[in-house]
Short mmCIF file of C-alpha atoms in Angstrom, two decimals:
data_model
loop_
_atom_site.label_atom_id
_atom_site.label_comp_id
_atom_site.label_asym_id
_atom_site.label_seq_id
_atom_site.Cartn_x
_atom_site.Cartn_y
_atom_site.Cartn_z
CA UNK Z 150 0.00 0.00 0.00
CA UNK Z 151 1.15 3.51 -0.72
CA UNK Z 152 0.96 6.46 1.59
CA UNK Z 153 1.80 10.15 1.39
CA UNK Z 154 2.04 12.27 4.50
CA UNK Z 155 2.04 16.04 4.61
CA UNK Z 156 2.39 16.71 8.29
CA UNK Z 157 1.95 20.48 8.01
CA UNK Z 158 -1.76 21.18 7.74
CA UNK Z 159 -1.39 24.96 7.59
CA UNK Z 160 1.54 27.32 7.30
CA UNK Z 161 1.39 31.07 7.59
CA UNK Z 162 4.28 33.29 6.50
CA UNK Z 163 4.85 36.93 5.73
CA UNK Z 164 5.62 37.92 2.16
CA UNK Z 165 9.26 37.49 1.12
CA UNK Z 166 9.91 34.77 3.67
CA UNK Z 167 11.15 31.39 2.46
CA UNK Z 168 8.92 28.42 3.23
CA UNK Z 169 9.37 24.66 2.93
CA UNK Z 170 6.50 22.23 2.55
CA UNK Z 171 7.27 18.71 3.71
CA UNK Z 172 6.24 15.49 2.01
CA UNK Z 173 7.06 11.98 3.20
CA UNK Z 174 5.99 8.92 1.26
CA UNK Z 175 5.80 5.16 1.61
CA UNK Z 176 5.83 2.66 -1.22
CA UNK Z 177 7.11 -0.84 -1.91
CA UNK Z 178 7.63 -0.14 -5.59
CA UNK Z 179 11.21 0.23 -6.74
CA UNK Z 180 10.10 2.57 -9.54
CA UNK Z 181 7.72 5.34 -8.64
CA UNK Z 182 6.89 8.94 -9.43
CA UNK Z 183 6.32 11.92 -7.17
CA UNK Z 184 4.29 15.00 -7.99
CA UNK Z 185 3.40 18.36 -6.53
CA UNK Z 186 0.13 20.10 -7.36
CA UNK Z 187 -1.09 23.56 -6.40
CA UNK Z 188 -4.73 24.33 -5.66
CA UNK Z 189 -5.33 28.10 -5.53
CA UNK Z 190 -8.47 29.55 -3.92
CA UNK Z 191 -10.24 29.28 -7.28
CA UNK Z 192 -10.17 25.50 -6.81
CA UNK Z 193 -8.45 24.06 -9.85
CA UNK Z 194 -5.46 21.73 -9.53
CA UNK Z 195 -2.29 22.89 -11.22
CA UNK Z 196 0.55 20.49 -11.91
CA UNK Z 197 3.92 21.81 -10.68
CA UNK Z 198 6.51 19.05 -10.97
CA UNK Z 199 7.08 15.34 -11.56
CA UNK Z 200 10.10 13.44 -10.27
CA UNK Z 201 10.91 9.78 -10.89
CA UNK Z 202 12.54 7.57 -8.29
CA UNK Z 203 15.78 7.03 -10.15
CA UNK Z 204 16.54 10.72 -10.54
CA UNK Z 205 17.55 12.29 -7.25
CA UNK Z 206 18.72 15.55 -8.72
CA UNK Z 207 17.16 18.54 -7.05
CA UNK Z 208 15.27 20.90 -9.30
CA UNK Z 209 14.84 24.64 -9.32
CA UNK Z 210 12.27 26.58 -11.28
CA UNK Z 211 12.33 30.27 -10.55
CA UNK Z 212 11.38 30.73 -6.90
CA UNK Z 213 10.41 27.06 -6.56
CA UNK Z 214 12.79 24.25 -5.69
CA UNK Z 215 12.34 20.61 -4.84
CA UNK Z 216 14.56 18.39 -2.69
CA UNK Z 217 14.14 14.66 -3.32
CA UNK Z 218 15.87 12.39 -0.79
CA UNK Z 219 15.30 8.71 -1.34
CA UNK Z 220 17.14 7.80 1.88
CA UNK Z 221 14.50 9.57 3.96
CA UNK Z 222 11.56 9.02 1.54
CA UNK Z 223 10.99 12.73 1.31
CA UNK Z 224 10.18 15.13 -1.50
CA UNK Z 225 10.11 18.61 -0.01
CA UNK Z 226 9.09 21.79 -1.78
CA UNK Z 227 10.61 25.20 -1.03
CA UNK Z 228 9.28 28.56 -2.12
CA UNK Z 229 11.87 31.32 -1.93
CA UNK Z 230 10.78 34.91 -1.32
CA UNK Z 231 7.12 33.96 -1.02
CA UNK Z 232 4.42 36.13 -2.55
CA UNK Z 233 0.74 36.58 -1.78
CA UNK Z 234 -0.08 34.76 -5.04
CA UNK Z 235 1.59 31.66 -3.61
CA UNK Z 236 -1.29 31.32 -1.15
CA UNK Z 237 -2.89 27.98 -1.97
CA UNK Z 238 -3.22 24.40 -0.88
CA UNK Z 239 -0.29 22.29 -2.05
CA UNK Z 240 -0.59 18.56 -2.57
CA UNK Z 241 2.15 16.00 -2.80
CA UNK Z 242 1.23 12.80 -4.68
CA UNK Z 243 2.78 9.43 -5.45
CA UNK Z 244 2.29 7.04 -8.35
CA UNK Z 245 3.78 3.59 -8.16
CA UNK Z 246 4.56 1.21 -10.95
CA UNK Z 247 0.92 0.39 -11.66
CA UNK Z 248 -0.88 -0.01 -14.93
CA UNK Z 249 -3.36 2.75 -14.31
CA UNK Z 250 -1.02 5.57 -13.21
CA UNK Z 251 -3.12 5.93 -10.08
CA UNK Z 252 -2.15 8.74 -7.73
CA UNK Z 253 -2.10 8.63 -3.95
CA UNK Z 254 -2.39 12.13 -2.52
CA UNK Z 255 -1.26 13.58 0.76
CA UNK Z 256 -3.74 15.56 2.80
CA UNK Z 257 -2.39 18.87 1.55
CA UNK Z 258 -0.74 21.87 3.17
CA UNK Z 259 -2.55 25.20 3.18
CA UNK Z 260 -0.05 28.01 2.71
CA UNK Z 261 -1.10 31.52 3.62
CA UNK Z 262 1.22 34.31 2.60
CA UNK Z 263 0.41 37.59 4.27
CA UNK Z 264 1.44 40.95 2.84
CA UNK R 845 -7.07 24.79 -24.82
CA UNK R 846 -10.01 23.20 -23.03
CA UNK R 847 -8.06 20.29 -21.47
CA UNK R 848 -10.44 18.48 -19.11
CA UNK R 849 -14.01 19.78 -18.95
CA UNK R 850 -16.43 18.83 -16.20
CA UNK R 851 -20.15 19.51 -16.02
CA UNK R 852 -21.93 20.68 -14.02
CA UNK R 853 -19.79 22.95 -11.83
CA UNK R 854 -22.29 22.96 -8.96
CA UNK R 855 -25.21 20.73 -8.04
CA UNK R 856 -27.52 20.30 -5.08
CA UNK R 857 -29.36 17.01 -4.70
CA UNK R 858 -31.77 15.52 -2.25
CA UNK R 859 -30.97 12.23 -0.57
CA UNK R 860 -31.95 9.35 -2.84
CA UNK R 861 -31.78 11.30 -6.09
CA UNK R 862 -29.52 10.16 -8.88
CA UNK R 863 -27.26 12.11 -11.17
CA UNK R 864 -24.38 11.77 -13.59
CA UNK R 865 -21.26 13.91 -13.60
CA UNK R 866 -19.80 14.38 -17.05
CA UNK R 867 -16.15 14.63 -17.98
CA UNK R 868 -14.50 15.08 -21.36
CA UNK R 869 -10.86 15.57 -22.36
CA UNK R 870 -9.43 16.79 -25.63
CA UNK R 871 -5.80 15.75 -25.13
CA UNK R 872 -6.20 12.28 -26.63
CA UNK R 873 -5.19 10.71 -23.31
CA UNK R 874 -5.82 7.00 -22.86
CA UNK R 875 -6.42 7.06 -19.08
CA UNK R 876 -9.08 8.91 -17.10
CA UNK R 877 -9.89 9.17 -13.39
CA UNK R 878 -12.51 10.33 -10.92
CA UNK R 879 -11.48 11.66 -7.50
CA UNK R 880 -13.32 13.16 -4.60
CA UNK R 881 -11.87 15.84 -2.37
CA UNK R 882 -12.96 16.16 1.24
CA UNK R 883 -11.57 18.65 3.77
CA UNK R 884 -8.24 17.54 5.23
CA UNK R 885 -8.14 14.30 3.24
CA UNK R 886 -6.62 15.30 -0.05
CA UNK R 887 -8.01 13.62 -3.13
CA UNK R 888 -9.12 10.00 -3.10
CA UNK R 889 -9.54 7.90 -6.21
CA UNK R 890 -13.08 6.64 -6.85
CA UNK R 891 -12.70 4.87 -10.20
CA UNK R 892 -10.33 4.97 -13.10
CA UNK R 893 -10.19 3.84 -16.70
CA UNK R 894 -6.76 2.85 -17.92
CA UNK R 895 -7.97 2.66 -21.51
CA UNK R 896 -11.15 2.86 -23.53
CA UNK R 897 -13.41 -0.03 -22.65
CA UNK R 898 -11.91 -0.72 -19.20
CA UNK R 899 -12.79 0.57 -15.75
CA UNK R 900 -11.47 -0.32 -12.31
CA UNK R 901 -12.24 0.55 -8.72
CA UNK R 902 -10.11 2.95 -6.79
CA UNK R 903 -9.92 3.59 -3.07
CA UNK R 904 -13.54 4.68 -2.44
CA UNK R 905 -15.84 3.17 -5.13
CA UNK R 906 -18.91 2.35 -3.02
CA UNK R 907 -22.03 4.21 -4.10
CA UNK R 908 -20.67 5.12 -7.54
CA UNK R 909 -20.65 3.74 -11.05
CA UNK R 910 -18.68 4.87 -14.08
CA UNK R 911 -18.85 4.62 -17.84
CA UNK R 912 -16.02 5.15 -20.28
CA UNK R 913 -18.22 6.19 -23.18
CA UNK R 914 -15.34 6.63 -25.63
CA UNK R 915 -11.75 7.78 -25.47
CA UNK R 916 -12.77 11.36 -24.66
CA UNK R 917 -15.55 10.88 -22.11
CA UNK R 918 -15.71 9.32 -18.65
CA UNK R 919 -18.87 9.78 -16.58
CA UNK R 920 -19.51 9.21 -12.87
CA UNK R 921 -22.98 8.22 -11.67
CA UNK R 922 -24.51 8.41 -8.23
CA UNK R 923 -27.49 6.06 -8.28
CA UNK R 924 -28.93 7.03 -4.89
CA UNK R 925 -27.18 10.04 -3.45
CA UNK R 926 -26.34 10.12 0.25
CA UNK R 927 -25.18 13.07 2.42
CA UNK R 928 -21.79 11.32 2.81
CA UNK R 929 -21.24 11.89 -0.90
CA UNK R 930 -21.22 15.64 -0.44
CA UNK R 931 -17.82 16.56 -1.81
CA UNK R 932 -15.90 18.19 -4.62
CA UNK R 933 -15.41 15.79 -7.52
CA UNK R 934 -12.47 16.03 -9.89
CA UNK R 935 -11.99 14.31 -13.19
CA UNK R 936 -8.47 13.86 -14.54
CA UNK R 937 -6.73 12.37 -17.55
CA UNK R 938 -3.22 11.30 -18.44
CA UNK R 939 -1.29 9.41 -21.08
CA UNK R 940 0.15 6.12 -19.88
CA UNK R 941 2.62 4.18 -21.99
CA UNK R 942 3.29 0.46 -21.57
CA UNK R 943 1.66 0.40 -18.12
CA UNK R 944 4.17 2.80 -16.62
CA UNK R 945 3.21 5.67 -14.38
CA UNK R 946 5.18 8.42 -15.96
CA UNK R 947 2.98 11.33 -16.92
CA UNK R 948 1.21 13.93 -14.80
CA UNK R 949 -2.53 13.87 -14.57
CA UNK R 950 -4.41 16.91 -15.84
CA UNK R 951 -7.45 17.90 -13.82
CA UNK R 952 -10.77 19.51 -14.58
CA UNK R 953 -12.03 22.42 -12.50
CA UNK R 954 -14.18 20.22 -10.29
CA UNK R 955 -17.87 19.73 -9.52
CA UNK R 956 -19.08 20.89 -6.14
CA UNK R 957 -21.86 18.52 -5.10
CA UNK R 958 -24.07 18.99 -2.04
CA UNK R 959 -26.54 16.35 -0.93
CA UNK R 960 -29.21 17.37 1.53
#
């Protein structure tokens, strides 16, 4: 069985602060994929990043960066110099080596960035 | 660029009523999914269709049925709605090659369903 845990239910920061959203996963698959999605107040789900289990390189995209550590089963997401527009619920998700590409989601972290 | 389109966006039902949520994608994806989102629980998979003509149960299938009408369309039916099915429902699609989980799922905007 797969499991994704986002222990931080809510985080509140002031604009321009850096913030890290934690994600810990469990899977028995040797090949798997990790994802981050953003859900802004408007409600849609926006894909941010995909990482496969055999690529542990960290990735940076503008103010966003992701730290994948297989040794600790973690895939953390950092926003540098946060902005009010970053306020959203962020979901971490896991897909194992299954035929249907089924996703297991964490419970989400609500990030509030105050001006 | 429509992507994944869900209808309706909002619906209120009475307990025992039935309804079908519609979903269509224009990305030529082979796989489609239905999730429900409840507060604090993330999204949970109800049913999925790995390819046209196939459907399989997800984590929370009880009380629901699905139909993969063609490659583009995947509908979710509530035969006898219950208050516990009050939720936000998301449809998603992705392209899966050779049974590997390697592409992100693209989501519709959701259907907010309330059952009184």
